[in-house]
CSV table of C-alpha atoms in Angstrom, one decimal:
chain,number,residue,atom,x,y,z
A,1,MET,CA,0.0,0.0,0.0
A,2,ILE,CA,2.8,2.4,0.8
A,3,LYS,CA,4.5,1.7,-2.5
A,4,GLN,CA,1.2,2.6,-4.3
A,5,ILE,CA,1.0,5.8,-2.4
A,6,ILE,CA,4.5,6.7,-3.4
A,7,ASP,CA,3.7,5.8,-7.1
A,8,TRP,CA,0.6,8.0,-7.0
A,9,SER,CA,2.4,10.9,-5.4
A,10,ILE,CA,5.2,10.8,-8.0
A,11,ARG,CA,2.7,10.4,-10.9
A,12,TYR,CA,0.5,13.3,-9.7
A,13,ARG,CA,3.2,15.4,-8.1
A,14,PHE,CA,1.6,18.7,-9.1
A,15,MET,CA,-1.6,17.7,-7.4
A,16,VAL,CA,0.3,16.8,-4.2
A,17,ILE,CA,2.0,20.2,-4.3
A,18,ILE,CA,-1.3,22.0,-4.8
A,19,ILE,CA,-2.8,20.0,-1.8
A,20,THR,CA,0.2,20.9,0.2
A,21,ILE,CA,-0.1,24.6,-0.6
A,22,LEU,CA,-3.7,24.5,0.4
A,23,LEU,CA,-2.8,22.8,3.7
A,24,LEU,CA,-0.1,25.5,4.3
A,25,VAL,CA,-2.7,28.3,3.7
A,26,VAL,CA,-5.1,26.6,6.1
A,27,GLY,CA,-2.3,26.0,8.6
A,28,VAL,CA,-1.2,29.6,8.6
A,29,PHE,CA,-4.9,30.7,9.0
A,30,TYR,CA,-5.5,28.3,11.8
A,31,ALA,CA,-2.2,29.1,13.5
A,32,LYS,CA,-3.2,32.8,13.7
A,33,GLY,CA,-6.6,31.9,15.2
A,34,THR,CA,-5.3,29.3,17.7
A,35,THR,CA,-6.3,30.1,21.2
A,36,VAL,CA,-3.3,31.0,23.3
A,37,ASP,CA,-2.7,30.5,27.0
A,38,ALA,CA,0.2,29.9,29.4
A,39,ILE,CA,-0.8,26.5,30.8
A,40,PRO,CA,-3.5,23.9,29.9
A,41,ASP,CA,-6.8,24.1,31.8
A,42,LEU,CA,-6.8,21.4,34.4
A,43,SER,CA,-10.0,22.3,36.1
A,44,ASP,CA,-13.1,20.1,36.2
A,45,VAL,CA,-16.3,20.8,34.4
A,46,GLN,CA,-18.3,22.3,37.3
A,47,VAL,CA,-21.4,24.5,37.9
A,48,ILE,CA,-21.5,26.7,41.0
A,49,ILE,CA,-24.8,27.6,42.7
A,50,GLN,CA,-24.9,30.6,45.0
A,51,ALA,CA,-27.9,30.9,47.3
A,52,ASP,CA,-28.2,34.1,49.4
A,53,TYR,CA,-30.2,34.0,52.6
A,54,PRO,CA,-29.4,37.3,54.3
A,55,GLY,CA,-28.9,37.4,58.1
A,56,GLN,CA,-29.2,33.7,58.7
A,57,ALA,CA,-26.7,31.6,60.7
A,58,PRO,CA,-24.7,28.8,59.0
A,59,ASN,CA,-26.6,26.0,60.7
A,60,ILE,CA,-29.9,27.5,59.4
A,61,ILE,CA,-28.4,27.8,55.9
A,62,GLU,CA,-27.2,24.2,56.1
A,63,ASP,CA,-30.6,22.8,57.0
A,64,GLN,CA,-32.9,25.0,54.9
A,65,VAL,CA,-30.8,25.7,51.8
A,66,THR,CA,-27.6,23.7,51.4
A,67,TYR,CA,-29.0,20.3,52.2
A,68,PRO,CA,-32.1,20.6,49.9
A,69,LEU,CA,-29.9,21.9,47.1
A,70,THR,CA,-27.2,19.2,47.3
A,71,THR,CA,-29.7,16.4,47.5
A,72,ALA,CA,-31.6,17.7,44.5
A,73,MET,CA,-28.3,18.2,42.5
A,74,LEU,CA,-27.3,14.5,43.0
A,75,ALA,CA,-29.9,13.5,40.4
A,76,VAL,CA,-28.5,15.8,37.7
A,77,PRO,CA,-27.4,13.7,34.7
A,78,GLY,CA,-23.6,13.4,34.4
A,79,ALA,CA,-22.9,14.8,37.9
A,80,GLU,CA,-20.1,12.9,39.6
A,81,LEU,CA,-19.7,14.9,42.8
A,82,VAL,CA,-21.7,17.5,44.7
A,83,ARG,CA,-20.2,19.6,47.4
A,84,GLY,CA,-22.0,22.1,49.6
A,85,ILE,CA,-20.6,24.9,51.8
A,86,SER,CA,-22.7,26.9,54.3
A,87,GLY,CA,-21.6,30.3,55.6
A,88,PHE,CA,-23.2,33.3,57.2
A,89,GLY,CA,-26.1,34.3,54.9
A,90,VAL,CA,-24.8,32.4,51.9
A,91,SER,CA,-24.6,28.8,50.6
A,92,TYR,CA,-22.4,27.5,47.8
A,93,VAL,CA,-23.1,24.2,46.0
A,94,TYR,CA,-20.5,22.8,43.5
A,95,ILE,CA,-21.6,20.2,41.0
A,96,ILE,CA,-18.7,18.4,39.3
A,97,PHE,CA,-19.5,16.7,36.0
A,98,LYS,CA,-17.7,14.0,34.0
A,99,ASP,CA,-14.8,15.0,31.9
A,100,GLY,CA,-15.8,16.0,28.4
A,101,THR,CA,-19.3,17.2,29.4
A,102,ASP,CA,-20.3,20.4,27.6
A,103,LEU,CA,-20.3,23.2,30.2
A,104,TYR,CA,-23.4,24.9,28.8
A,105,TRP,CA,-25.3,21.6,28.6
A,106,ALA,CA,-24.4,21.1,32.3
A,107,ARG,CA,-25.6,24.6,33.2
A,108,SER,CA,-28.9,24.0,31.5
A,109,ARG,CA,-29.4,20.7,33.4
A,110,VAL,CA,-28.7,22.4,36.7
A,111,LEU,CA,-31.2,25.1,35.9
A,112,GLU,CA,-33.9,22.5,35.2
A,113,TYR,CA,-33.4,20.9,38.6
A,114,LEU,CA,-33.2,24.3,40.3
A,115,SER,CA,-36.7,25.1,39.0
A,116,GLN,CA,-38.0,22.0,40.7
A,117,ILE,CA,-36.4,22.7,44.1
A,118,SER,CA,-36.9,26.5,44.3
A,119,SER,CA,-40.4,26.2,45.6
A,120,LYS,CA,-39.2,24.1,48.6
A,121,LEU,CA,-36.7,26.8,49.7
A,122,PRO,CA,-37.5,29.8,52.0
A,123,LYS,CA,-39.0,32.7,50.0
A,124,GLN,CA,-36.2,35.0,51.0
A,125,VAL,CA,-33.6,32.8,49.3
A,126,GLN,CA,-32.1,34.3,46.1
A,127,ILE,CA,-30.4,31.7,43.8
A,128,SER,CA,-27.9,32.4,41.0
A,129,LEU,CA,-25.5,30.4,39.0
A,130,GLY,CA,-21.8,31.1,39.0
A,131,PRO,CA,-20.0,32.5,35.9
A,132,ASP,CA,-19.5,30.2,32.9
A,133,ALA,CA,-15.7,30.1,33.6
A,134,THR,CA,-13.1,27.7,34.8
A,135,GLY,CA,-10.5,27.7,37.5
A,136,VAL,CA,-8.0,29.5,35.3
A,137,GLY,CA,-10.4,32.1,34.2
A,138,TRP,CA,-8.9,34.9,36.3
A,139,ILE,CA,-6.9,36.7,33.6
A,140,TYR,CA,-6.8,40.4,34.5
A,141,GLU,CA,-7.1,42.6,37.5
A,142,TYR,CA,-7.0,46.4,38.0
A,143,ALA,CA,-7.4,48.9,40.8
A,144,LEU,CA,-9.1,52.3,40.8
A,145,ILE,CA,-7.1,55.0,42.6
A,146,ASP,CA,-7.4,58.7,43.1
A,147,LYS,CA,-4.1,60.4,43.9
A,148,THR,CA,-5.9,63.8,44.1
A,149,ASN,CA,-8.1,62.6,47.0
A,150,GLN,CA,-11.2,64.2,45.3
A,151,HIS,CA,-13.2,61.0,45.6
A,152,ASN,CA,-13.7,58.8,48.6
A,153,LEU,CA,-13.9,55.0,48.6
A,154,ALA,CA,-17.7,54.9,48.2
A,155,GLU,CA,-17.6,57.0,45.1
A,156,LEU,CA,-14.8,54.9,43.5
A,157,THR,CA,-17.0,51.8,44.2
A,158,SER,CA,-19.9,53.4,42.5
A,159,VAL,CA,-17.7,54.1,39.4
A,160,GLN,CA,-16.7,50.4,39.4
A,161,ASN,CA,-20.1,48.9,39.9
A,162,TRP,CA,-22.2,51.3,37.8
A,163,PHE,CA,-19.8,52.2,35.0
A,164,LEU,CA,-16.7,50.1,34.5
A,165,LYS,CA,-18.4,46.8,35.3
A,166,PHE,CA,-21.2,47.3,32.7
A,167,GLU,CA,-18.7,48.4,30.0
A,168,LEU,CA,-16.3,45.5,30.6
A,169,GLN,CA,-19.0,42.9,30.6
A,170,LYS,CA,-19.7,43.7,27.0
A,171,VAL,CA,-16.2,42.7,26.0
A,172,PRO,CA,-16.1,39.4,23.9
A,173,GLY,CA,-14.8,36.6,26.0
A,174,VAL,CA,-15.5,38.1,29.4
A,175,SER,CA,-17.8,36.1,31.7
A,176,GLU,CA,-17.8,38.2,34.8
A,177,VAL,CA,-16.4,41.4,36.3
A,178,ALA,CA,-16.0,41.0,40.0
A,179,THR,CA,-15.4,43.9,42.5
A,180,ILE,CA,-12.8,43.6,45.2
A,181,GLY,CA,-12.8,45.8,48.3
A,182,GLY,CA,-14.4,49.2,48.2
A,183,MET,CA,-17.3,50.5,50.2
A,184,VAL,CA,-20.9,50.4,49.0
A,185,LYS,CA,-22.9,53.6,50.1
A,186,GLN,CA,-25.9,52.8,52.2
A,187,TYR,CA,-28.8,54.7,53.7
A,188,GLN,CA,-29.0,53.6,57.3
A,189,VAL,CA,-31.9,54.1,59.7
A,190,VAL,CA,-30.8,53.8,63.3
A,191,VAL,CA,-33.9,53.3,65.4
A,192,ASP,CA,-34.1,54.5,69.0
A,193,PRO,CA,-35.7,51.7,70.9
A,194,ASP,CA,-37.0,54.0,73.7
A,195,LYS,CA,-38.9,56.2,71.2
A,196,LEU,CA,-40.1,53.2,69.4
A,197,ARG,CA,-41.6,51.9,72.7
A,198,ALA,CA,-43.0,55.3,73.5
A,199,TYR,CA,-45.0,55.4,70.3
A,200,ALA,CA,-46.0,51.8,70.6
A,201,LEU,CA,-44.4,50.9,67.2
A,202,THR,CA,-42.6,47.8,66.0
A,203,LEU,CA,-39.6,47.4,63.7
A,204,SER,CA,-41.7,45.6,61.2
A,205,GLN,CA,-43.9,48.7,61.0
A,206,VAL,CA,-40.9,50.9,60.4
A,207,LYS,CA,-39.6,48.5,57.7
A,208,ALA,CA,-43.0,48.4,55.9
A,209,ALA,CA,-43.3,52.2,56.0
A,210,ILE,CA,-39.9,52.7,54.4
A,211,GLU,CA,-40.7,50.1,51.7
A,212,GLN,CA,-44.1,51.7,50.9
A,213,GLY,CA,-42.6,55.2,51.0
A,214,ASN,CA,-40.0,54.2,48.3
A,215,SER,CA,-42.2,53.7,45.3
A,216,ASP,CA,-43.9,55.7,42.6
A,217,GLY,CA,-47.6,55.5,42.1
A,218,GLY,CA,-49.4,55.6,38.7
A,219,GLY,CA,-52.9,56.9,38.1
A,220,SER,CA,-54.9,57.4,35.0
A,221,VAL,CA,-55.0,60.3,32.6
A,222,ILE,CA,-57.1,63.4,32.4
A,223,GLU,CA,-58.0,65.4,29.3
A,224,LYS,CA,-57.5,69.1,29.2
A,225,GLY,CA,-58.1,70.8,26.0
A,226,ASP,CA,-56.6,68.8,23.2
A,227,ALA,CA,-54.0,67.0,25.4
A,228,GLU,CA,-53.9,64.2,27.8
A,229,TYR,CA,-52.0,64.5,31.1
A,230,ILE,CA,-50.7,61.5,33.0
A,231,ILE,CA,-51.3,61.4,36.7
A,232,ARG,CA,-48.6,59.8,38.9
A,233,SER,CA,-47.0,60.3,42.2
A,234,ASN,CA,-43.3,60.6,42.8
A,235,GLY,CA,-42.2,58.5,45.8
A,236,PHE,CA,-38.7,57.3,45.1
A,237,ILE,CA,-36.2,58.2,47.9
A,238,ARG,CA,-33.5,60.5,46.7
A,239,SER,CA,-32.1,62.0,49.9
A,240,ILE,CA,-31.9,61.5,53.6
A,241,ALA,CA,-34.7,64.1,54.1
A,242,ASP,CA,-37.0,61.9,52.0
A,243,ILE,CA,-36.5,59.1,54.4
A,244,GLN,CA,-36.8,61.3,57.5
A,245,ASN,CA,-40.3,62.5,56.4
A,246,ILE,CA,-41.8,59.1,55.7
A,247,PRO,CA,-44.8,58.6,58.1
A,248,VAL,CA,-44.9,55.5,60.2
A,249,GLY,CA,-48.1,55.9,62.1
A,250,ILE,CA,-50.5,58.4,63.8
A,251,GLY,CA,-49.9,59.6,67.4
A,252,SER,CA,-52.5,59.9,70.1
A,253,ASN,CA,-52.9,63.6,69.2
A,254,GLY,CA,-53.6,62.8,65.6
A,255,VAL,CA,-50.2,64.0,64.4
A,256,ALA,CA,-48.3,61.8,62.0
A,257,ILE,CA,-45.2,60.0,63.4
A,258,LEU,CA,-42.3,60.4,61.0
A,259,ILE,CA,-39.1,58.4,60.7
A,260,LYS,CA,-37.1,61.3,62.1
A,261,ASP,CA,-39.2,61.2,65.3
A,262,ILE,CA,-38.1,57.7,66.1
A,263,ALA,CA,-34.7,57.1,64.3
A,264,ARG,CA,-31.5,58.7,63.1
A,265,VAL,CA,-31.0,58.6,59.3
A,266,GLN,CA,-27.5,58.6,58.0
A,267,LEU,CA,-25.2,57.6,55.1
A,268,GLY,CA,-22.8,54.8,55.9
A,269,PRO,CA,-21.0,51.8,54.4
A,270,GLN,CA,-22.6,48.5,53.8
A,271,ALA,CA,-21.2,45.7,56.0
A,272,ARG,CA,-17.9,44.8,54.5
A,273,ARG,CA,-16.4,41.3,54.3
A,274,GLY,CA,-13.0,42.3,53.0
A,275,ILE,CA,-10.8,45.1,51.7
A,276,ALA,CA,-8.3,45.7,48.9
A,277,GLU,CA,-5.0,47.5,49.5
A,278,LEU,CA,-2.4,48.5,46.9
A,279,ASN,CA,1.3,48.8,47.7
A,280,GLY,CA,0.8,50.0,51.2
A,281,ASN,CA,-0.8,53.3,50.1
A,282,GLY,CA,-4.2,52.6,51.5
A,283,GLU,CA,-7.5,51.1,50.4
A,284,VAL,CA,-8.5,50.9,46.7
A,285,VAL,CA,-11.3,49.5,44.7
A,286,GLY,CA,-10.3,46.5,42.6
A,287,GLY,CA,-11.8,44.8,39.6
A,288,VAL,CA,-11.2,41.2,38.4
A,289,ILE,CA,-11.9,40.1,34.8
A,290,VAL,CA,-13.0,36.4,34.6
A,291,MET,CA,-12.7,34.8,31.1
A,292,ARG,CA,-15.5,32.7,29.7
A,293,SER,CA,-14.7,29.0,29.3
A,294,GLY,CA,-12.9,28.0,26.1
A,295,GLN,CA,-12.0,31.6,25.0
A,296,ASN,CA,-8.7,32.9,23.8
A,297,ALA,CA,-7.0,34.3,26.9
A,298,MET,CA,-4.6,36.5,25.0
A,299,GLN,CA,-7.3,37.9,22.7
A,300,THR,CA,-9.6,38.5,25.7
A,301,ILE,CA,-7.0,40.4,27.6
A,302,ASP,CA,-6.2,42.6,24.6
A,303,ASN,CA,-9.9,43.3,24.2
A,304,VAL,CA,-10.2,44.3,27.9
A,305,LYS,CA,-7.1,46.6,27.6
A,306,SER,CA,-8.6,48.2,24.5
A,307,LYS,CA,-12.0,48.8,26.3
A,308,LEU,CA,-10.2,50.2,29.4
A,309,GLU,CA,-8.4,52.7,27.2
A,310,GLN,CA,-11.8,53.8,25.7
A,311,VAL,CA,-13.6,54.3,29.0
A,312,LYS,CA,-10.8,56.3,30.6
A,313,ALA,CA,-12.3,59.4,29.1
A,314,GLY,CA,-15.5,58.8,31.0
A,315,LEU,CA,-13.8,58.5,34.4
A,316,PRO,CA,-14.2,61.3,37.0
A,317,GLN,CA,-11.3,63.7,37.1
A,318,GLY,CA,-8.4,62.4,39.1
A,319,VAL,CA,-9.4,58.7,38.9
A,320,GLU,CA,-6.9,56.3,37.4
A,321,ILE,CA,-7.0,52.6,36.4
A,322,VAL,CA,-3.8,50.8,37.5
A,323,PRO,CA,-3.3,47.2,36.2
A,324,THR,CA,-2.4,44.9,39.1
A,325,TYR,CA,-2.4,41.5,37.4
A,326,ASP,CA,-2.0,40.7,33.7
A,327,ARG,CA,-1.6,37.1,32.5
A,328,SER,CA,-0.7,38.2,29.0
A,329,GLY,CA,2.9,38.8,30.2
A,330,LEU,CA,3.1,35.2,31.4
A,331,ILE,CA,1.5,33.9,28.3
A,332,GLY,CA,3.8,35.9,26.1
A,333,ARG,CA,6.9,34.8,27.9
A,334,ALA,CA,5.9,31.2,27.8
A,335,ILE,CA,5.1,31.3,24.1
A,336,ASP,CA,8.2,33.3,23.2
A,337,THR,CA,10.4,30.8,25.0
A,338,LEU,CA,8.9,27.9,23.1
A,339,LYS,CA,9.1,29.8,19.8
A,340,ASP,CA,12.8,30.5,20.4
A,341,LYS,CA,13.5,26.9,21.2
A,342,LEU,CA,11.6,25.8,18.1
A,343,VAL,CA,13.6,28.2,15.9
A,344,GLU,CA,16.9,27.0,17.6
A,345,GLU,CA,15.9,23.3,17.0
A,346,PHE,CA,14.9,24.1,13.4
A,347,ILE,CA,18.3,25.8,12.7
A,348,LEU,CA,20.2,23.1,14.5
A,349,VAL,CA,18.5,20.3,12.5
A,350,SER,CA,19.1,22.2,9.2
A,351,LEU,CA,22.8,22.7,10.0
A,352,ILE,CA,23.3,19.1,10.9
A,353,CYS,CA,21.6,17.9,7.7
A,354,ILE,CA,23.9,20.2,5.6
A,355,LEU,CA,27.0,19.1,7.5
A,356,PHE,CA,26.4,15.4,7.1
A,357,LEU,CA,24.9,15.4,3.6
A,358,PHE,CA,27.4,18.0,2.2
A,359,HIS,CA,24.6,19.0,-0.2
A,360,LEU,CA,22.5,22.1,0.3
A,361,ARG,CA,19.6,21.1,-2.0
A,362,SER,CA,19.4,17.8,-0.1
A,363,ALA,CA,19.1,19.6,3.2
A,364,LEU,CA,16.3,21.7,1.7
A,365,VAL,CA,14.2,18.6,1.5
A,366,ILE,CA,14.2,18.4,5.3
A,367,ILE,CA,14.1,22.2,5.8
A,368,ILE,CA,10.9,22.5,3.7
A,369,SER,CA,9.1,19.4,5.0
A,370,LEU,CA,9.6,20.3,8.7
A,371,PRO,CA,7.5,23.5,8.8
A,372,ILE,CA,4.8,21.9,6.7
A,373,GLY,CA,4.5,19.1,9.2
A,374,ILE,CA,4.3,21.5,12.1
A,375,LEU,CA,1.6,23.6,10.4
A,376,MET,CA,-0.4,20.4,9.6
A,377,ALA,CA,-0.2,19.5,13.3
A,378,LEU,CA,-1.5,22.9,14.2
A,379,VAL,CA,-4.5,22.4,12.0
A,380,ILE,CA,-5.3,19.2,13.8
A,381,MET,CA,-4.8,20.9,17.1
A,382,ARG,CA,-7.3,23.6,16.1
A,383,LEU,CA,-9.9,21.0,15.0
A,384,GLN,CA,-9.4,19.1,18.3
A,385,GLY,CA,-9.9,22.3,20.3
A,386,ILE,CA,-6.3,22.2,21.8
A,387,ASN,CA,-5.0,25.7,22.6
A,388,ALA,CA,-1.4,26.7,22.2
A,389,ASN,CA,0.3,26.5,25.6
A,390,ILE,CA,3.5,25.5,27.1
A,391,MET,CA,2.6,21.8,27.1
A,392,SER,CA,1.0,21.5,23.6
A,393,LEU,CA,3.8,23.5,21.9
A,394,GLY,CA,6.3,21.4,24.0
A,395,GLY,CA,5.0,18.3,22.3
A,396,ILE,CA,5.9,19.8,18.9
A,397,ALA,CA,9.3,20.8,20.2
A,398,ILE,CA,10.0,17.3,21.4
A,399,ALA,CA,8.8,15.8,18.1
A,400,ILE,CA,11.0,18.0,15.8
A,401,GLY,CA,14.0,15.7,16.0
A,402,ALA,CA,11.9,12.6,15.2
A,403,MET,CA,10.0,14.3,12.4
A,404,VAL,CA,13.0,14.7,10.2
A,405,ASP,CA,14.3,11.1,10.7
A,406,ALA,CA,12.4,9.7,7.8
A,407,ALA,CA,13.4,12.5,5.4
A,408,VAL,CA,17.1,12.2,6.4
A,409,VAL,CA,17.2,8.4,5.8
A,410,MET,CA,15.3,8.7,2.5
A,411,VAL,CA,17.7,11.4,1.3
A,412,GLU,CA,20.7,9.4,2.2
A,413,ASN,CA,19.4,6.3,0.5
A,414,VAL,CA,18.7,8.4,-2.7
A,415,HIS,CA,22.2,9.6,-2.6
A,416,LYS,CA,23.6,6.1,-2.6
A,417,HIS,CA,21.4,5.2,-5.6
A,418,LEU,CA,22.4,8.3,-7.5
A,419,GLU,CA,26.1,7.5,-6.9
A,420,LYS,CA,25.7,4.1,-8.6
A,421,GLU,CA,23.8,5.1,-11.7
A,422,GLU,CA,24.1,7.6,-14.4
A,423,VAL,CA,21.3,10.2,-13.9
A,424,ASN,CA,19.4,11.9,-16.6
A,425,GLU,CA,15.9,13.4,-17.0
A,426,GLN,CA,14.5,10.0,-18.2
A,427,ASN,CA,15.6,7.8,-15.3
A,428,ARG,CA,15.7,10.3,-12.4
A,429,TRP,CA,12.2,9.8,-11.1
A,430,GLU,CA,12.6,6.0,-11.4
A,431,ILE,CA,15.7,6.1,-9.3
A,432,ILE,CA,13.9,8.2,-6.7
A,433,ARG,CA,11.0,5.7,-6.7
A,434,LYS,CA,13.3,2.7,-6.2
A,435,ALA,CA,15.2,4.4,-3.4
A,436,CYS,CA,11.9,5.3,-1.6
A,437,TYR,CA,10.6,1.7,-2.1
A,438,GLU,CA,13.5,0.4,-0.1
A,439,VAL,CA,13.2,2.5,3.1
A,440,ALA,CA,9.7,4.0,3.1
A,441,PRO,CA,7.8,1.0,4.6
A,442,PRO,CA,10.1,0.6,7.7
A,443,LEU,CA,10.3,4.3,8.2
A,444,PHE,CA,6.6,4.8,7.9
A,445,TYR,CA,5.9,2.0,10.5
A,446,SER,CA,8.6,3.2,12.8
A,447,LEU,CA,7.0,6.6,12.9
A,448,LEU,CA,3.6,5.0,13.5
A,449,ILE,CA,5.0,3.0,16.4
A,450,ILE,CA,6.2,6.2,18.0
A,451,THR,CA,2.8,7.7,17.4
A,452,PHE,CA,0.9,4.9,19.0
A,453,SER,CA,3.2,4.8,22.0
A,454,PHE,CA,1.5,7.9,23.3
A,455,LEU,CA,-2.0,6.5,23.1
A,456,PRO,CA,-2.1,5.3,26.8
A,457,ILE,CA,-1.7,8.9,27.9
A,458,PHE,CA,-5.0,9.7,26.1
A,459,THR,CA,-6.9,7.4,28.4
A,460,LEU,CA,-5.8,9.1,31.6
A,461,GLN,CA,-8.6,10.8,33.5
A,462,ALA,CA,-6.7,12.2,36.4
A,463,GLN,CA,-5.2,15.7,36.6
A,464,GLU,CA,-1.9,14.3,35.3
A,465,GLY,CA,-3.7,13.1,32.2
A,466,LYS,CA,-5.1,16.6,31.6
A,467,LEU,CA,-1.7,18.1,32.1
A,468,PHE,CA,0.3,15.7,29.8
A,469,ALA,CA,-2.5,15.0,27.2
A,470,PRO,CA,-1.8,18.2,25.2
A,471,LEU,CA,1.9,17.3,25.0
A,472,ALA,CA,1.0,13.8,23.9
A,473,PHE,CA,-1.6,15.0,21.4
A,474,THR,CA,0.7,17.4,19.6
A,475,LYS,CA,3.6,15.0,19.5
A,476,THR,CA,1.3,12.4,18.1
A,477,TYR,CA,-0.1,14.7,15.5
A,478,SER,CA,3.4,15.8,14.6
A,479,MET,CA,4.7,12.3,14.1
A,480,ALA,CA,1.6,11.3,12.2
A,481,THR,CA,2.0,14.2,9.8
A,482,ALA,CA,5.7,13.4,9.4
A,483,ALA,CA,4.8,9.8,8.5
A,484,LEU,CA,2.3,11.0,5.9
A,485,LEU,CA,4.7,13.5,4.4
A,486,SER,CA,7.5,10.9,4.2
A,487,ILE,CA,5.6,8.9,1.6
A,488,THR,CA,3.9,11.7,-0.3
A,489,LEU,CA,5.8,15.0,-0.4
A,490,VAL,CA,9.3,14.0,0.5
A,491,PRO,CA,9.8,11.8,-2.7
A,492,ILE,CA,8.7,14.7,-4.8
A,493,LEU,CA,11.0,17.2,-3.1
A,494,MET,CA,13.9,14.8,-3.5
A,495,GLY,CA,13.2,14.4,-7.2
A,496,TRP,CA,13.1,18.2,-7.7
A,497,LEU,CA,16.0,19.3,-5.5
A,498,ILE,CA,18.6,16.5,-5.4
A,499,ARG,CA,19.3,16.1,-9.2
A,500,GLY,CA,18.4,18.1,-12.2
A,501,LYS,CA,16.2,21.1,-12.6
A,502,ILE,CA,12.6,21.5,-11.3
A,503,VAL,CA,10.2,20.1,-13.8
């Protein structure tokens, strides 16, 4: 069969070249669009449920929220492990799915089961799904600072939550923009218990009065002349005075009891669970960019940086955005290191071929076939969804030496045949064919043996398998493409470059 492939390739060599050029074009296109990251994603396929139950103790959260959610999620198709964590006012449930499960299919299944269990939870519980990201989705972080001290921490938090967050969430590839530190401004009503007792009022009455006093009311319309006028009441709270003048009840003398009669209204911070500090210069407001699962980390970071440059014009005077974490530097250094090693290996292999063959055109056979094999491997990587990282590119780097073995042996064998016979345009291709017949089968099968030797790594399901699988995949693809090129393209290159002119 291998001899028939060699015959077909030599007979239709121009078609083989055309196919090779097409593969090169596709390879260059796919190589440019390959997702790039520093390390392979080792995280499990998981969906996170967050349930907020404000003010409740962890034991109440455990009994009324965490336990019902975890038992319901055990029945989700494909779920292998369910973990629940109960804290003050919040519950987290982690559903781990089988490897290879589509993340968005898993999220839709979790939503289906949540719809069944929601009615059995307390009414005050608010449930939401975590971002569609993985454990390595934290790709960029920044801080908001004001060196002029014109804006306090609460104002910087408002800029982050109501301006930057919405702008950055529109960036392609961004799953979530989380806020770190800061201070959320809050209207606080500090009730005086003695005055509350004196007016015979309860806290529930005060709460209900504030809720009812913070709403607009709509009426009908009236006609006046040739126009209609909408009737509505404005009730939204806009200042501390609006809260102070909300009536709570009627006193014994028929005078309305207002909030300011029984409580002190003030602006203050929401209860904080953490702070963010930068370089010992005091508190700042931080933002974390979380990348969507399966996206190109480098491209997403570039998109975020571009968006931050655009929104700087809309920031309050004196406010600056300071990057505090940028994974693109790590990605760039990792990729550049591997690129340098690939180039060094490429040059070294080429020099050794020239040194031992003492024939520049013969060395060109190896020099030309090597990048073609690498680009074909990148095409398969893209089709398999393998991103370019330190492990996957390392597989190509390891495979470079073995990829040229077949071409070197075939070139050397052709040299021996050409030394024994008189070469002319009539018999040159026949000599190439006979030389390839002798060594092509053992070379082809030896490359396949190396290729199949990495198959056991593909079956690993542990974290080690996830780590080393990209390396094994890319080395396997490289060796497979080298085996294919050795019996198709290499004989044609030898016929054109070793003796005579290109036909």
